[in-house]
Amino acid sequence: MKHLQRPVRRALLVVHVAVSVAWLGLSLGLLTLGITAYTTQDLSLTQAAYRAMKVFADWLLAPVALVTFGSGLVLSLGTPWGLARHRWVWIKFWITLATATATIFALRPEIAHAAAAGVPDSSLVAAPVVSTTAYLFMTALSVLKPWGLTRRGRHLRESAGPRGKRGLATSRKAVDASVSVRSA
């Protein structure tokens, strides 16, 4: 894929950060409601918390997860970071895919079931804990960008010629050699 033009890339980055933060906030909200529903002795509060979770699940979870995944994918393919060039991007891709899939196909149905049953469900505390941890980890990856290049990224850098590390070292040696020949 060709690199995105700067205004498009920046707009897409804003969208990606906004929906990613929304997904984290939504997860924290679901965690708060899940803890409330699970720990209260008031059955009507449990039912109300699960109904509120269902509203979030029905209207926000899938769209936020899909826009986060899609915008991240387009950004990775349309920027020099690439999808499989840097470990932190590659790991974020797989974690986002896994959490989006779990959100859509496991968490949403579980919330719907709990809202219908209205009885405490510990999985609706555990799932938001896991997702919140995953989103915080991905945020740290985005900020810290650890671990360097993947094997594919190293191969691409090496084959890039003068722009790659090996190509740059080779071109420096060639320049040094030509300077030595000229001065002799």
mmCIF file of C-alpha atoms in Angstrom:
data_model
loop_
_atom_site.group_PDB
_atom_site.id
_atom_site.type_symbol
_atom_site.label_atom_id
_atom_site.label_comp_id
_atom_site.label_asym_id
_atom_site.label_seq_id
_atom_site.Cartn_x
_atom_site.Cartn_y
_atom_site.Cartn_z
ATOM 1 C CA MET A 1 0.000 0.000 0.000
ATOM 2 C CA LYS A 2 1.205 3.474 -0.793
ATOM 3 C CA HIS A 3 1.859 5.761 2.176
ATOM 4 C CA LEU A 4 -1.040 7.954 3.223
ATOM 5 C CA GLN A 5 -0.755 11.668 2.590
ATOM 6 C CA ARG A 6 -0.019 13.666 5.738
ATOM 7 C CA PRO A 7 -3.511 15.226 6.236
ATOM 8 C CA VAL A 8 -5.197 11.855 5.725
ATOM 9 C CA ARG A 9 -2.726 10.105 8.035
ATOM 10 C CA ARG A 10 -3.189 12.718 10.758
ATOM 11 C CA ALA A 11 -6.994 12.607 10.520
ATOM 12 C CA LEU A 12 -6.944 8.822 10.665
ATOM 13 C CA LEU A 13 -4.582 8.948 13.641
ATOM 14 C CA VAL A 14 -7.018 11.236 15.490
ATOM 15 C CA VAL A 15 -9.867 8.829 14.737
ATOM 16 C CA HIS A 16 -7.787 5.845 15.858
ATOM 17 C CA VAL A 17 -6.688 7.449 19.127
ATOM 18 C CA ALA A 18 -10.219 8.698 19.857
ATOM 19 C CA VAL A 19 -11.906 5.326 19.330
ATOM 20 C CA SER A 20 -9.117 3.511 21.163
ATOM 21 C CA VAL A 21 -9.576 5.778 24.165
ATOM 22 C CA ALA A 22 -13.344 5.300 23.851
ATOM 23 C CA TRP A 23 -12.844 1.520 23.913
ATOM 24 C CA LEU A 24 -10.732 1.802 27.065
ATOM 25 C CA GLY A 25 -13.319 4.085 28.693
ATOM 26 C CA LEU A 26 -16.144 1.775 27.666
ATOM 27 C CA SER A 27 -14.261 -1.152 29.158
ATOM 28 C CA LEU A 28 -13.780 0.729 32.439
ATOM 29 C CA GLY A 29 -17.480 1.617 32.468
ATOM 30 C CA LEU A 30 -18.416 -2.018 31.901
ATOM 31 C CA LEU A 31 -16.029 -3.042 34.670
ATOM 32 C CA THR A 32 -17.653 -0.574 37.060
ATOM 33 C CA LEU A 33 -21.133 -1.823 36.198
ATOM 34 C CA GLY A 34 -20.007 -5.466 36.365
ATOM 35 C CA ILE A 35 -18.486 -4.991 39.836
ATOM 36 C CA THR A 36 -21.606 -3.178 40.987
ATOM 37 C CA ALA A 37 -23.900 -5.923 39.688
ATOM 38 C CA TYR A 38 -21.777 -8.701 41.155
ATOM 39 C CA THR A 39 -21.160 -7.229 44.599
ATOM 40 C CA THR A 40 -24.449 -5.580 45.493
ATOM 41 C CA GLN A 41 -27.048 -7.294 47.626
ATOM 42 C CA ASP A 42 -29.779 -5.331 45.868
ATOM 43 C CA LEU A 43 -31.205 -7.498 43.062
ATOM 44 C CA SER A 44 -32.847 -4.484 41.380
ATOM 45 C CA LEU A 45 -29.425 -2.745 41.217
ATOM 46 C CA THR A 46 -27.879 -5.895 39.721
ATOM 47 C CA GLN A 47 -30.582 -5.971 37.048
ATOM 48 C CA ALA A 48 -30.226 -2.232 36.347
ATOM 49 C CA ALA A 49 -26.421 -2.545 36.011
ATOM 50 C CA TYR A 50 -26.748 -5.428 33.544
ATOM 51 C CA ARG A 51 -29.402 -3.530 31.552
ATOM 52 C CA ALA A 52 -27.037 -0.530 31.376
ATOM 53 C CA MET A 53 -24.230 -2.851 30.234
ATOM 54 C CA LYS A 54 -26.547 -4.185 27.537
ATOM 55 C CA VAL A 55 -27.186 -0.664 26.218
ATOM 56 C CA PHE A 56 -23.417 -0.139 25.885
ATOM 57 C CA ALA A 57 -22.989 -3.594 24.351
ATOM 58 C CA ASP A 58 -25.835 -3.134 21.857
ATOM 59 C CA TRP A 59 -24.871 0.345 20.683
ATOM 60 C CA LEU A 60 -21.153 0.886 21.246
ATOM 61 C CA LEU A 61 -19.025 -2.230 21.703
ATOM 62 C CA ALA A 62 -19.011 -3.608 18.162
ATOM 63 C CA PRO A 63 -18.696 -0.261 16.324
ATOM 64 C CA VAL A 64 -15.925 1.001 18.620
ATOM 65 C CA ALA A 65 -14.029 -2.309 18.377
ATOM 66 C CA LEU A 66 -14.341 -2.445 14.587
ATOM 67 C CA VAL A 67 -13.373 1.201 14.008
ATOM 68 C CA THR A 68 -10.384 0.786 16.336
ATOM 69 C CA PHE A 69 -9.266 -2.320 14.474
ATOM 70 C CA GLY A 70 -9.915 -0.878 11.014
ATOM 71 C CA SER A 71 -8.259 2.478 11.639
ATOM 72 C CA GLY A 72 -5.219 0.803 13.197
ATOM 73 C CA LEU A 73 -4.928 -1.572 10.256
ATOM 74 C CA VAL A 74 -5.123 1.230 7.682
ATOM 75 C CA LEU A 75 -2.615 3.326 9.653
ATOM 76 C CA SER A 76 -0.167 0.444 9.858
ATOM 77 C CA LEU A 77 -0.448 -0.317 6.150
ATOM 78 C CA GLY A 78 -0.360 3.340 5.098
ATOM 79 C CA THR A 79 2.620 4.514 7.138
ATOM 80 C CA PRO A 80 6.308 3.584 7.356
ATOM 81 C CA TRP A 81 5.574 1.613 10.551
ATOM 82 C CA GLY A 82 3.995 -1.135 8.465
ATOM 83 C CA LEU A 83 1.892 -3.983 9.796
ATOM 84 C CA ALA A 84 4.579 -6.626 10.200
ATOM 85 C CA ARG A 85 7.763 -4.535 10.308
ATOM 86 C CA HIS A 86 7.860 -3.649 14.014
ATOM 87 C CA ARG A 87 7.051 -6.065 16.815
ATOM 88 C CA TRP A 88 4.995 -3.545 18.778
ATOM 89 C CA VAL A 89 2.684 -2.917 15.781
ATOM 90 C CA TRP A 90 2.387 -6.643 15.045
ATOM 91 C CA ILE A 91 1.543 -7.447 18.674
ATOM 92 C CA LYS A 92 -1.019 -4.615 18.849
ATOM 93 C CA PHE A 93 -2.629 -5.947 15.673
ATOM 94 C CA TRP A 94 -3.098 -9.429 17.135
ATOM 95 C CA ILE A 95 -4.261 -8.222 20.551
ATOM 96 C CA THR A 96 -6.750 -5.851 18.913
ATOM 97 C CA LEU A 97 -8.027 -8.618 16.647
ATOM 98 C CA ALA A 98 -8.398 -10.988 19.610
ATOM 99 C CA THR A 99 -10.118 -8.439 21.858
ATOM 100 C CA ALA A 100 -12.434 -7.230 19.085
ATOM 101 C CA THR A 101 -13.409 -10.831 18.299
ATOM 102 C CA ALA A 102 -13.953 -11.655 21.975
ATOM 103 C CA THR A 103 -15.926 -8.456 22.472
ATOM 104 C CA ILE A 104 -18.276 -9.102 19.571
ATOM 105 C CA PHE A 105 -18.711 -12.866 19.822
ATOM 106 C CA ALA A 106 -18.333 -13.575 23.554
ATOM 107 C CA LEU A 107 -18.804 -10.463 25.702
ATOM 108 C CA ARG A 108 -21.869 -9.034 23.950
ATOM 109 C CA PRO A 109 -23.829 -12.325 24.151
ATOM 110 C CA GLU A 110 -22.759 -12.787 27.788
ATOM 111 C CA ILE A 111 -24.015 -9.295 28.652
ATOM 112 C CA ALA A 112 -27.313 -9.993 26.874
ATOM 113 C CA HIS A 113 -27.693 -13.240 28.828
ATOM 114 C CA ALA A 114 -26.924 -11.515 32.149
ATOM 115 C CA ALA A 115 -29.378 -8.709 31.377
ATOM 116 C CA ALA A 116 -32.103 -11.288 30.711
ATOM 117 C CA ALA A 117 -31.265 -13.425 33.763
ATOM 118 C CA GLY A 118 -30.575 -10.527 36.137
ATOM 119 C CA VAL A 119 -28.401 -12.589 38.492
ATOM 120 C CA PRO A 120 -24.762 -11.873 39.444
ATOM 121 C CA ASP A 121 -22.219 -13.139 36.912
ATOM 122 C CA SER A 122 -18.488 -13.096 37.749
ATOM 123 C CA SER A 123 -17.507 -13.353 34.067
ATOM 124 C CA LEU A 124 -18.807 -9.801 33.618
ATOM 125 C CA VAL A 125 -16.161 -8.646 36.078
ATOM 126 C CA ALA A 126 -13.358 -10.811 34.683
ATOM 127 C CA ALA A 127 -13.875 -9.911 31.010
ATOM 128 C CA PRO A 128 -13.620 -6.131 31.503
ATOM 129 C CA VAL A 129 -10.546 -6.646 33.726
ATOM 130 C CA VAL A 130 -8.865 -8.593 30.918
ATOM 131 C CA SER A 131 -9.890 -6.118 28.219
ATOM 132 C CA THR A 132 -8.848 -3.079 30.273
ATOM 133 C CA THR A 133 -5.465 -4.694 30.918
ATOM 134 C CA ALA A 134 -5.075 -5.426 27.201
ATOM 135 C CA TYR A 135 -5.956 -1.843 26.206
ATOM 136 C CA LEU A 136 -3.556 -0.374 28.767
ATOM 137 C CA PHE A 137 -0.821 -2.708 27.509
ATOM 138 C CA MET A 138 -1.482 -1.646 23.914
ATOM 139 C CA THR A 139 -1.353 1.994 24.992
ATOM 140 C CA ALA A 140 2.059 1.366 26.548
ATOM 141 C CA LEU A 141 3.209 -0.315 23.316
ATOM 142 C CA SER A 142 2.084 2.699 21.298
ATOM 143 C CA VAL A 143 3.981 5.093 23.519
ATOM 144 C CA LEU A 144 7.146 3.059 24.169
ATOM 145 C CA LYS A 145 7.451 1.221 20.814
ATOM 146 C CA PRO A 146 9.618 -1.581 22.252
ATOM 147 C CA TRP A 147 11.346 -4.632 20.772
ATOM 148 C CA GLY A 148 12.530 -3.323 17.409
ATOM 149 C CA LEU A 149 11.970 -4.845 14.008
ATOM 150 C CA THR A 150 10.406 -8.175 13.148
ATOM 151 C CA ARG A 151 12.295 -10.605 10.899
ATOM 152 C CA ARG A 152 10.304 -9.212 7.974
ATOM 153 C CA GLY A 153 11.162 -5.642 9.025
ATOM 154 C CA ARG A 154 14.880 -6.480 9.217
ATOM 155 C CA HIS A 155 14.722 -8.109 5.795
ATOM 156 C CA LEU A 156 12.950 -5.086 4.301
ATOM 157 C CA ARG A 157 15.437 -2.687 5.874
ATOM 158 C CA GLU A 158 18.405 -4.704 4.629
ATOM 159 C CA SER A 159 17.021 -4.927 1.100
ATOM 160 C CA ALA A 160 16.235 -1.197 0.999
ATOM 161 C CA GLY A 161 19.774 -0.373 -0.134
ATOM 162 C CA PRO A 162 21.310 2.869 1.126
ATOM 163 C CA ARG A 163 18.307 3.513 3.352
ATOM 164 C CA GLY A 164 18.693 0.183 5.168
ATOM 165 C CA LYS A 165 21.250 -0.426 7.905
ATOM 166 C CA ARG A 166 23.369 -2.816 5.849
ATOM 167 C CA GLY A 167 23.029 -0.640 2.752
ATOM 168 C CA LEU A 168 24.000 2.440 4.766
ATOM 169 C CA ALA A 169 27.108 0.729 6.135
ATOM 170 C CA THR A 170 28.076 -0.441 2.664
ATOM 171 C CA SER A 171 27.610 3.022 1.158
ATOM 172 C CA ARG A 172 29.704 4.570 3.969
ATOM 173 C CA LYS A 173 32.500 2.113 3.227
ATOM 174 C CA ALA A 174 32.269 2.988 -0.458
ATOM 175 C CA VAL A 175 32.493 6.711 0.309
ATOM 176 C CA ASP A 176 35.438 6.143 2.657
ATOM 177 C CA ALA A 177 37.167 4.033 0.002
ATOM 178 C CA SER A 178 36.636 6.640 -2.712
ATOM 179 C CA VAL A 179 37.965 9.381 -0.413
ATOM 180 C CA SER A 180 41.022 7.238 0.322
ATOM 181 C CA VAL A 181 41.626 6.630 -3.414
ATOM 182 C CA ARG A 182 41.256 10.342 -4.235
ATOM 183 C CA SER A 183 43.645 11.450 -1.513
ATOM 184 C CA ALA A 184 46.316 8.910 -2.523
#
